[in-house]
mmCIF file of N, CA and C and ligand atoms in Angstrom:
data_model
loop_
_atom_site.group_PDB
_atom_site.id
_atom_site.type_symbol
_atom_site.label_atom_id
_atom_site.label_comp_id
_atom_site.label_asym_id
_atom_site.label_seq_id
_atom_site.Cartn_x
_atom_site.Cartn_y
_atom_site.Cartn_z
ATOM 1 N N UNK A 245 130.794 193.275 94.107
ATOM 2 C CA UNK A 245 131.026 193.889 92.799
ATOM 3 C C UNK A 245 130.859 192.851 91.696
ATOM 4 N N UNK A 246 130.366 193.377 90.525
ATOM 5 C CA UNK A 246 129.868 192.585 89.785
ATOM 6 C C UNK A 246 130.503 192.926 88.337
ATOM 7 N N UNK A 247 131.570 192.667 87.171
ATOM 8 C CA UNK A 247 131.859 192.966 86.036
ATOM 9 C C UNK A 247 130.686 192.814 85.095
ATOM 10 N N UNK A 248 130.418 193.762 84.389
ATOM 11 C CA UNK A 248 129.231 193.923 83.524
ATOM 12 C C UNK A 248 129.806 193.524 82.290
ATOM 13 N N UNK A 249 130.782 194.327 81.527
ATOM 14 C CA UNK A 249 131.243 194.517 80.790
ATOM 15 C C UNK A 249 132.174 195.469 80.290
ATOM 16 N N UNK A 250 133.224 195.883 79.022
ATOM 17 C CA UNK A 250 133.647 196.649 78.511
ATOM 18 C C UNK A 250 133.155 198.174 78.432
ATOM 19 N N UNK A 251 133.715 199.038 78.819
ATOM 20 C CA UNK A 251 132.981 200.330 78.266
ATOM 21 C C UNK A 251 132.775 200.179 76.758
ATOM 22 N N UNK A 252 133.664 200.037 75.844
ATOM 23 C CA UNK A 252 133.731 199.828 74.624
ATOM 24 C C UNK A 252 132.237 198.984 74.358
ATOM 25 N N UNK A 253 131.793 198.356 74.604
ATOM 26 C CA UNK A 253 131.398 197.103 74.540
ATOM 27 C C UNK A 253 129.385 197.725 73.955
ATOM 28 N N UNK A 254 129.647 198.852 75.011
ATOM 29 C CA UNK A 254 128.373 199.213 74.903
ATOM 30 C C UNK A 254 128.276 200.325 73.523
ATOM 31 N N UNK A 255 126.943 200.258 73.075
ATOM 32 C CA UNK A 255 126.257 201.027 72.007
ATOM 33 C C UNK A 255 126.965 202.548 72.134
ATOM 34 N N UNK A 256 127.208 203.503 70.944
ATOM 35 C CA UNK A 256 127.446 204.722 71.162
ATOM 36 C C UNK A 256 126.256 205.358 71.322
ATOM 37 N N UNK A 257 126.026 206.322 71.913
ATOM 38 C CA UNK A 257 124.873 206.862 72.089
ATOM 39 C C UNK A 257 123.250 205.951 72.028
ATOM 40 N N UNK A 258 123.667 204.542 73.110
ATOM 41 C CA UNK A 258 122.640 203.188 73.173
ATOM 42 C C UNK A 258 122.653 202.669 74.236
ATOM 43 N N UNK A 259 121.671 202.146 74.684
ATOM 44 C CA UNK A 259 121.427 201.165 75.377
ATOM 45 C C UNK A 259 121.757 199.836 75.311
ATOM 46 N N UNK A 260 122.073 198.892 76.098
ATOM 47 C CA UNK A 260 122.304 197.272 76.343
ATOM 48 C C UNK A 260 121.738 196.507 77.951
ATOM 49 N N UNK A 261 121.263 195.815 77.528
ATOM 50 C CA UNK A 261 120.415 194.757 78.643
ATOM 51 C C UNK A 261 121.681 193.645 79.303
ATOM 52 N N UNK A 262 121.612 193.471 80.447
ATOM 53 C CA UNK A 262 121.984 192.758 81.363
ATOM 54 C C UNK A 262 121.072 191.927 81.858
ATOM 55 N N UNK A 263 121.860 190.814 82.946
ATOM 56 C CA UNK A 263 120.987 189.903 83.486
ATOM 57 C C UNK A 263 122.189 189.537 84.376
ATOM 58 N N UNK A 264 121.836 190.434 86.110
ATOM 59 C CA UNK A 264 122.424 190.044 87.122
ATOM 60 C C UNK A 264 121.734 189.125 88.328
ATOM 61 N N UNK A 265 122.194 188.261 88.623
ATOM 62 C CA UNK A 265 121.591 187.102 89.646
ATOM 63 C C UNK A 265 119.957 187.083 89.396
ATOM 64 N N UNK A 266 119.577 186.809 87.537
ATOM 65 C CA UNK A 266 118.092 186.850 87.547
ATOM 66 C C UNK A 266 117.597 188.152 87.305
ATOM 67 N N UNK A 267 118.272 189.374 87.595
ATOM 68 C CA UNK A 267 117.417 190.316 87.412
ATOM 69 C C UNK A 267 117.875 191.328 86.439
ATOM 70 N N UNK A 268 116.784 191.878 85.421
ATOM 71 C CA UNK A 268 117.306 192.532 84.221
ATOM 72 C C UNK A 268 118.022 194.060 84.377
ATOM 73 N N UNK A 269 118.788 194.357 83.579
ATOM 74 C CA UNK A 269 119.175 196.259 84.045
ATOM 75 C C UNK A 269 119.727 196.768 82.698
ATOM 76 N N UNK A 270 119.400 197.784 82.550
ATOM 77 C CA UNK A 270 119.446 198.716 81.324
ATOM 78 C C UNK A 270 120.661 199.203 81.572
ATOM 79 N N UNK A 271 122.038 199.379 80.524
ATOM 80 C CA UNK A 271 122.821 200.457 80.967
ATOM 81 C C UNK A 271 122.675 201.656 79.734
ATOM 82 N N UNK A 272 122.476 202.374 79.870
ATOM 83 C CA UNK A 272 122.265 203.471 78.425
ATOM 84 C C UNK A 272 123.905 204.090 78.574
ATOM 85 N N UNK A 273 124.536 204.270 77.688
ATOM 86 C CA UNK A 273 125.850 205.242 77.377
ATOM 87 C C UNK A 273 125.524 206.355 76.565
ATOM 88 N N UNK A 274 126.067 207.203 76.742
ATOM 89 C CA UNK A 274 125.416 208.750 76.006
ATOM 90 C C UNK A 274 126.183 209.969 76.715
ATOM 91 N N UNK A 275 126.810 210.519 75.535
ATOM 92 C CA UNK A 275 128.117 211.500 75.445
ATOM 93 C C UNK A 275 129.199 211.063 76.645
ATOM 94 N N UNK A 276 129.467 210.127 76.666
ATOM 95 C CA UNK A 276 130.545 209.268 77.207
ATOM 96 C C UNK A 276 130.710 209.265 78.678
ATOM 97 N N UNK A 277 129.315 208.421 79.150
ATOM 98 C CA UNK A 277 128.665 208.941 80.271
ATOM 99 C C UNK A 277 127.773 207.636 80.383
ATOM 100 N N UNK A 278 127.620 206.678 81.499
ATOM 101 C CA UNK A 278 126.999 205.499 81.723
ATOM 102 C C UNK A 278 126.265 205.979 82.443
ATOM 103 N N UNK A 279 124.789 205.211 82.366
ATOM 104 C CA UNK A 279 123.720 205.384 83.328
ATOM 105 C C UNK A 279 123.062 203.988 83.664
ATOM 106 N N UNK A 280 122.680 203.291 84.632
ATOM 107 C CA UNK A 280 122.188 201.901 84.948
ATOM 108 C C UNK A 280 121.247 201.957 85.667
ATOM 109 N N UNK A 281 120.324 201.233 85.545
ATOM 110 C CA UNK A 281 118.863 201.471 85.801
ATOM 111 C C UNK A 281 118.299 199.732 85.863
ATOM 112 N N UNK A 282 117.923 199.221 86.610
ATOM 113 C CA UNK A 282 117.180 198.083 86.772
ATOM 114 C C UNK A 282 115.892 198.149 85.802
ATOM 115 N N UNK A 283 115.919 196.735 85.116
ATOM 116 C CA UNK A 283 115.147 196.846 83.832
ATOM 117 C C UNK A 283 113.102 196.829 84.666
ATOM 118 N N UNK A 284 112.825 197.711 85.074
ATOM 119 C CA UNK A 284 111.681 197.557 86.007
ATOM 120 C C UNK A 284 110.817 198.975 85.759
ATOM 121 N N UNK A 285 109.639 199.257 85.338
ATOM 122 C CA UNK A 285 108.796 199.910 84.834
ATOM 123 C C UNK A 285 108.094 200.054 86.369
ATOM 124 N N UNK A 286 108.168 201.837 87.285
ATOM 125 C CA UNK A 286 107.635 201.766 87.985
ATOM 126 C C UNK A 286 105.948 201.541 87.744
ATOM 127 N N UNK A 287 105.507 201.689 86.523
ATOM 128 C CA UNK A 287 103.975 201.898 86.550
ATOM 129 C C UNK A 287 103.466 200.194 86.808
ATOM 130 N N UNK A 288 104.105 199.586 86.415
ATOM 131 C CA UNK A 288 103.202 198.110 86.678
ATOM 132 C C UNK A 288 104.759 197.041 87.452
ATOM 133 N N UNK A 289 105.888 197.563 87.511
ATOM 134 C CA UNK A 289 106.768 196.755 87.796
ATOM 135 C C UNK A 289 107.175 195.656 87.495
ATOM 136 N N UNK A 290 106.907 196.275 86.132
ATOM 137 C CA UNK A 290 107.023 195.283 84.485
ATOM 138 C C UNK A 290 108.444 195.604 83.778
ATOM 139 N N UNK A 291 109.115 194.764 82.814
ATOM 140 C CA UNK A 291 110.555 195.123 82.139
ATOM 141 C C UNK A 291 109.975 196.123 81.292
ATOM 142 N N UNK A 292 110.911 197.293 81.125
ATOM 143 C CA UNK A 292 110.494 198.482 80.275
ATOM 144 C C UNK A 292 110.285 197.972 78.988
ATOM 145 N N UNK A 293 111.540 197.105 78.273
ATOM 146 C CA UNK A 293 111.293 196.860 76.372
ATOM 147 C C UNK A 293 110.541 194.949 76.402
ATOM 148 N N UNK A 294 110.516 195.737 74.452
ATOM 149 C CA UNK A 294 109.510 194.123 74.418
ATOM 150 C C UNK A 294 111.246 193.663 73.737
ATOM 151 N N UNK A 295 111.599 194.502 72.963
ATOM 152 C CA UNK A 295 112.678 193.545 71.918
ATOM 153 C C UNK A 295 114.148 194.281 72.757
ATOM 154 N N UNK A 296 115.004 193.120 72.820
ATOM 155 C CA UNK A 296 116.695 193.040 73.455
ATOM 156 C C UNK A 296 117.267 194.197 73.211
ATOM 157 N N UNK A 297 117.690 195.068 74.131
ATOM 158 C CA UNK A 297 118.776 196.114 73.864
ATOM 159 C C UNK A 297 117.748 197.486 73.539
ATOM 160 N N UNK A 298 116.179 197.091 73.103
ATOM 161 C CA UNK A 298 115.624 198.641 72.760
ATOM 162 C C UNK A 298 115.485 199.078 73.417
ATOM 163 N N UNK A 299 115.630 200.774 74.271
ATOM 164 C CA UNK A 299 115.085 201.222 75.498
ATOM 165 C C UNK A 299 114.959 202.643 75.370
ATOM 166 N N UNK A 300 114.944 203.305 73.997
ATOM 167 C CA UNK A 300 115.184 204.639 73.895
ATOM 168 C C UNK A 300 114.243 204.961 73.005
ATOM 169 N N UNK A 301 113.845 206.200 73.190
ATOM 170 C CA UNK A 301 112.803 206.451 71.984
ATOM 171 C C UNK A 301 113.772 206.840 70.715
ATOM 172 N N UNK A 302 112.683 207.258 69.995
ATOM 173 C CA UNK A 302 113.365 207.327 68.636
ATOM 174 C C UNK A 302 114.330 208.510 68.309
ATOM 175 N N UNK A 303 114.511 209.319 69.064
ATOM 176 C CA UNK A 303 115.953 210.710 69.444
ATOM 177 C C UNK A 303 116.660 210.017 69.754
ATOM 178 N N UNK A 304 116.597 208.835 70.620
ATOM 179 C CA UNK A 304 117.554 209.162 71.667
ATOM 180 C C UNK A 304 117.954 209.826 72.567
ATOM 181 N N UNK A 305 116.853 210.085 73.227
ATOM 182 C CA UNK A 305 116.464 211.069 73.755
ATOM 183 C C UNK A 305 116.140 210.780 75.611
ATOM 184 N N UNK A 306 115.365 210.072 75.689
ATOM 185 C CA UNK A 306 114.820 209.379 76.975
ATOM 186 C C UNK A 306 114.608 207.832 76.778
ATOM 187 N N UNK A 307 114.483 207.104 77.832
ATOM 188 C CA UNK A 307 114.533 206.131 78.291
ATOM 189 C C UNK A 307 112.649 205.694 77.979
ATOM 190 N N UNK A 308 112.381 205.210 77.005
ATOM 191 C CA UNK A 308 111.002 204.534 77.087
ATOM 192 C C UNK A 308 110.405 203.567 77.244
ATOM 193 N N UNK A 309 109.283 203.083 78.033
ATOM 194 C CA UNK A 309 109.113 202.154 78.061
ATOM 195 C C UNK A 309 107.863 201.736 77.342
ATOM 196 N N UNK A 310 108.136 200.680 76.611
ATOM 197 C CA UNK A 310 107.583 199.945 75.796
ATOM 198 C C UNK A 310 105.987 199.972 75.604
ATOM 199 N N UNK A 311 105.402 199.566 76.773
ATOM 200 C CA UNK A 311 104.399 199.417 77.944
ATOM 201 C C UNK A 311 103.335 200.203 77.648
ATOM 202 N N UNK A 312 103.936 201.342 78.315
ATOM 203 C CA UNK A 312 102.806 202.398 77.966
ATOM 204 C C UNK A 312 102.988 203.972 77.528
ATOM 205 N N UNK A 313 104.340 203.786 76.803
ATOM 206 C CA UNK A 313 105.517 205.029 76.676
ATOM 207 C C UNK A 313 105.396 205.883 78.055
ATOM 208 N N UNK A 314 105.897 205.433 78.595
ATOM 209 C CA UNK A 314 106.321 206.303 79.719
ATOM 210 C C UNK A 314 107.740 206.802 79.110
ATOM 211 N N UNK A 315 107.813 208.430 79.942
ATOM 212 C CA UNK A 315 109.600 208.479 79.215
ATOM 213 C C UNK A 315 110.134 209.049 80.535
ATOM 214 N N UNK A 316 111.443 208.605 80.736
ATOM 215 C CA UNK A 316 112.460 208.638 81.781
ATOM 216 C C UNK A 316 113.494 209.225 81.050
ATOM 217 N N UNK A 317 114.214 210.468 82.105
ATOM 218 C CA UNK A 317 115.333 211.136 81.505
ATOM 219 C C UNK A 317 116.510 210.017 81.752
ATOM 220 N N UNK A 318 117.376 209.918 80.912
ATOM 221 C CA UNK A 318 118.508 208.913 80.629
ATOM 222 C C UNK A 318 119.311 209.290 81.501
ATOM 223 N N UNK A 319 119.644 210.522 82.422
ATOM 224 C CA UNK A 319 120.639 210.471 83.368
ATOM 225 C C UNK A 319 120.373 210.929 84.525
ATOM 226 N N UNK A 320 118.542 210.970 84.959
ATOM 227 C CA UNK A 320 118.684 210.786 86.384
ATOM 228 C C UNK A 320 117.180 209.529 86.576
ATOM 229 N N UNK A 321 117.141 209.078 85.632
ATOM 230 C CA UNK A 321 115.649 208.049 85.854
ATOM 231 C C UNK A 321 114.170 208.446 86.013
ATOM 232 N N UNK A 322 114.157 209.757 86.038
ATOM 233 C CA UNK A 322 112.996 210.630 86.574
ATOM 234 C C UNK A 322 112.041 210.102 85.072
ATOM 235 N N UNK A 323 111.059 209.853 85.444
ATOM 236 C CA UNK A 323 109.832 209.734 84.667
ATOM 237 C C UNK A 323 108.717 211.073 84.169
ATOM 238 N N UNK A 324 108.977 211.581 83.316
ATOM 239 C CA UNK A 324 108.688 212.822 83.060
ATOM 240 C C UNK A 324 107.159 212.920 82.195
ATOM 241 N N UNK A 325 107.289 211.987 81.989
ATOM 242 C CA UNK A 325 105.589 211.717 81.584
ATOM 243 C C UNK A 325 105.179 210.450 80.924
ATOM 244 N N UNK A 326 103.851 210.028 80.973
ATOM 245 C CA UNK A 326 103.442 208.828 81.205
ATOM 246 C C UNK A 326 102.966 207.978 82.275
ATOM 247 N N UNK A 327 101.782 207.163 82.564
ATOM 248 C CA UNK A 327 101.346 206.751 83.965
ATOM 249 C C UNK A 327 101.943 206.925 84.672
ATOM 250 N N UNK A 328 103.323 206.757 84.953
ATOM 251 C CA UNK A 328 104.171 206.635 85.963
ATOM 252 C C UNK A 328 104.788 208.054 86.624
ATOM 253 N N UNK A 329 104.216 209.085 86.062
ATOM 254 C CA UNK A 329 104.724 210.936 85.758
ATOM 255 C C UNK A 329 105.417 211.176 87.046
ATOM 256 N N UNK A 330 106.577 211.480 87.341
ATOM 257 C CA UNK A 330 106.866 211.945 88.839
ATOM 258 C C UNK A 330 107.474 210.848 89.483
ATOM 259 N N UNK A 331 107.444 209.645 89.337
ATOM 260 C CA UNK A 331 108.020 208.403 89.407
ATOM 261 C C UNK A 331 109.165 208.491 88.799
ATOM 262 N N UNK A 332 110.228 207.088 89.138
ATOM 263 C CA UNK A 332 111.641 207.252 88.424
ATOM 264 C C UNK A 332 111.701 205.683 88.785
ATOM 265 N N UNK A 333 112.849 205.415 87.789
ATOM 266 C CA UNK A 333 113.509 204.600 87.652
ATOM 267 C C UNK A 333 114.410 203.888 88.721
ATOM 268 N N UNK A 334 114.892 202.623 88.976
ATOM 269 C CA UNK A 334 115.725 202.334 90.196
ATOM 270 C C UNK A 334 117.397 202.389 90.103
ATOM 271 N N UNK A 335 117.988 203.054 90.173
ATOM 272 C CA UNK A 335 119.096 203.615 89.601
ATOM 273 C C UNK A 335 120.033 201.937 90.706
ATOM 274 N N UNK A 336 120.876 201.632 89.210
ATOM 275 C CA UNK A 336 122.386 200.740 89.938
ATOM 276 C C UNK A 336 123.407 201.033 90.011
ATOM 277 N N UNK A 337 123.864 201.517 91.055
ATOM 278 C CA UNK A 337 125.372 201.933 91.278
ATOM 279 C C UNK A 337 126.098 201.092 90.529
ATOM 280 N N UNK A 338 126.826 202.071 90.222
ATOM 281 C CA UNK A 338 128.213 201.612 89.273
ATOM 282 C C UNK A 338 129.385 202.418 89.335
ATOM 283 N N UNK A 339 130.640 201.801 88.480
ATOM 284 C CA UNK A 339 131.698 203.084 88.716
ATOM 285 C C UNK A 339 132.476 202.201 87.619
ATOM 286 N N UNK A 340 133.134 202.606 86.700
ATOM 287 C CA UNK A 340 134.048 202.478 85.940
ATOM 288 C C UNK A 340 135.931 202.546 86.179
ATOM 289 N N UNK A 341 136.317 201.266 85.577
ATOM 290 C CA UNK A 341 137.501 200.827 86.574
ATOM 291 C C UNK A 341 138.388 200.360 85.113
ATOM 292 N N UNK A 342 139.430 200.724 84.813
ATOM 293 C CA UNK A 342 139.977 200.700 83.739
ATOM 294 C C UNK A 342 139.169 200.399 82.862
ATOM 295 N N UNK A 343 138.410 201.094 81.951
ATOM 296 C CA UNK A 343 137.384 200.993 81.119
ATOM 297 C C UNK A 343 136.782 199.603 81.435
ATOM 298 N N UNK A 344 136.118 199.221 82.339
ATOM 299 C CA UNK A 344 135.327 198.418 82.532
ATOM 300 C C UNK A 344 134.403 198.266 83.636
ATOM 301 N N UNK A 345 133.166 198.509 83.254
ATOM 302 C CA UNK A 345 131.733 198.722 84.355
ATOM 303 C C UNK A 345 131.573 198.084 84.886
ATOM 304 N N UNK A 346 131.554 197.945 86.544
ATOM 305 C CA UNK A 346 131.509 196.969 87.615
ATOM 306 C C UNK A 346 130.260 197.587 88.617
ATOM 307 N N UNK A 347 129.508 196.737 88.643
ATOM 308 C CA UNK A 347 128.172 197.582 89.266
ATOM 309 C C UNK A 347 128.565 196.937 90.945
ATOM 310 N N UNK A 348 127.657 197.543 91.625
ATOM 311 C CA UNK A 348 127.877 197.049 93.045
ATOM 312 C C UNK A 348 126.508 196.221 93.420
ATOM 313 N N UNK A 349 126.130 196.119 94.902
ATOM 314 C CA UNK A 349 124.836 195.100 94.950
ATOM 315 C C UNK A 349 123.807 195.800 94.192
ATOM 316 N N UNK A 350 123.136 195.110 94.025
ATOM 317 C CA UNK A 350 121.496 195.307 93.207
ATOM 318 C C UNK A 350 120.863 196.007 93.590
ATOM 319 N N UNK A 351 120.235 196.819 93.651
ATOM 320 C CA UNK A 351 118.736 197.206 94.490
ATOM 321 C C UNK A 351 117.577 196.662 94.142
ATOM 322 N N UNK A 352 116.728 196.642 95.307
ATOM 323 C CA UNK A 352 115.593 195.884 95.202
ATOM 324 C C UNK A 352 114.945 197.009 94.381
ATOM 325 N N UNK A 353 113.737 196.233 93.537
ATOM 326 C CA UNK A 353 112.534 197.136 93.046
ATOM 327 C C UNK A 353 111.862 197.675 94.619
ATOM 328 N N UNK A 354 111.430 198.911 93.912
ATOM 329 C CA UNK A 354 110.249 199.234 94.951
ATOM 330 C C UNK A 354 109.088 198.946 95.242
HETATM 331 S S1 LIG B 621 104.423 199.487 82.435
HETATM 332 FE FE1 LIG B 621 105.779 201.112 81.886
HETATM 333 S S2 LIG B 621 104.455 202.745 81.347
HETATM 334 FE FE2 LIG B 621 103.121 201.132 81.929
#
């Protein structure tokens, strides 16, 4: 188990970047509801953003990546269109423990 951070800590209705043992992960929060996702673009297995903390299109809506706008639904990773269409995201277990996000081991990219 790994302490990420504060629930508080994160963006309201935003995204924030991590960096566990080397490897990057998105957590998006949205209607009071965490989602974690390894920062990894199935289309080239590239980091989704160019600039810190951006990972959402401009709603707020889905999960975009930078790259080649691919867009991923924010609460199950599914890639809904863009090179990657039908593809998803690598989801990181997590669980929230007196308001504070503790992810478990990593998963490998695919
Ligand atoms: S690298 Fe993400 S859409 Fe191409």
């Amino acid at each position: 188990m790994h302490l990420l951070c504060r629930v508080d800590e994160l963006p309201d209705e935003g995204a924030r970047e991590f960096t566990v043992n080397g490897q990057s992960i998105v957590v998006v929060h949205r209607d009071g509801e965490t989602y974690a996702y390894l920062n990894w673009c199935p289309h080239l297995g590239i980091e989704l953003n160019f600039q810190p903390d951006v990972f959402l299109d401009s709603d707020n809506q889905f999960i975009q990546c930078a790259n080649h706008g691919a867009l991923f639904e924010i609460d199950s990773g599914h890639c809904l269109s863009g090179p990657c269409s039908g593809d998803k995201l690598v989801t990181v277990t997590h669980s929230i423990r007196d308001s504070e996000v503790w992810i478990d081991e990593l998963p490998q990219p695919a």
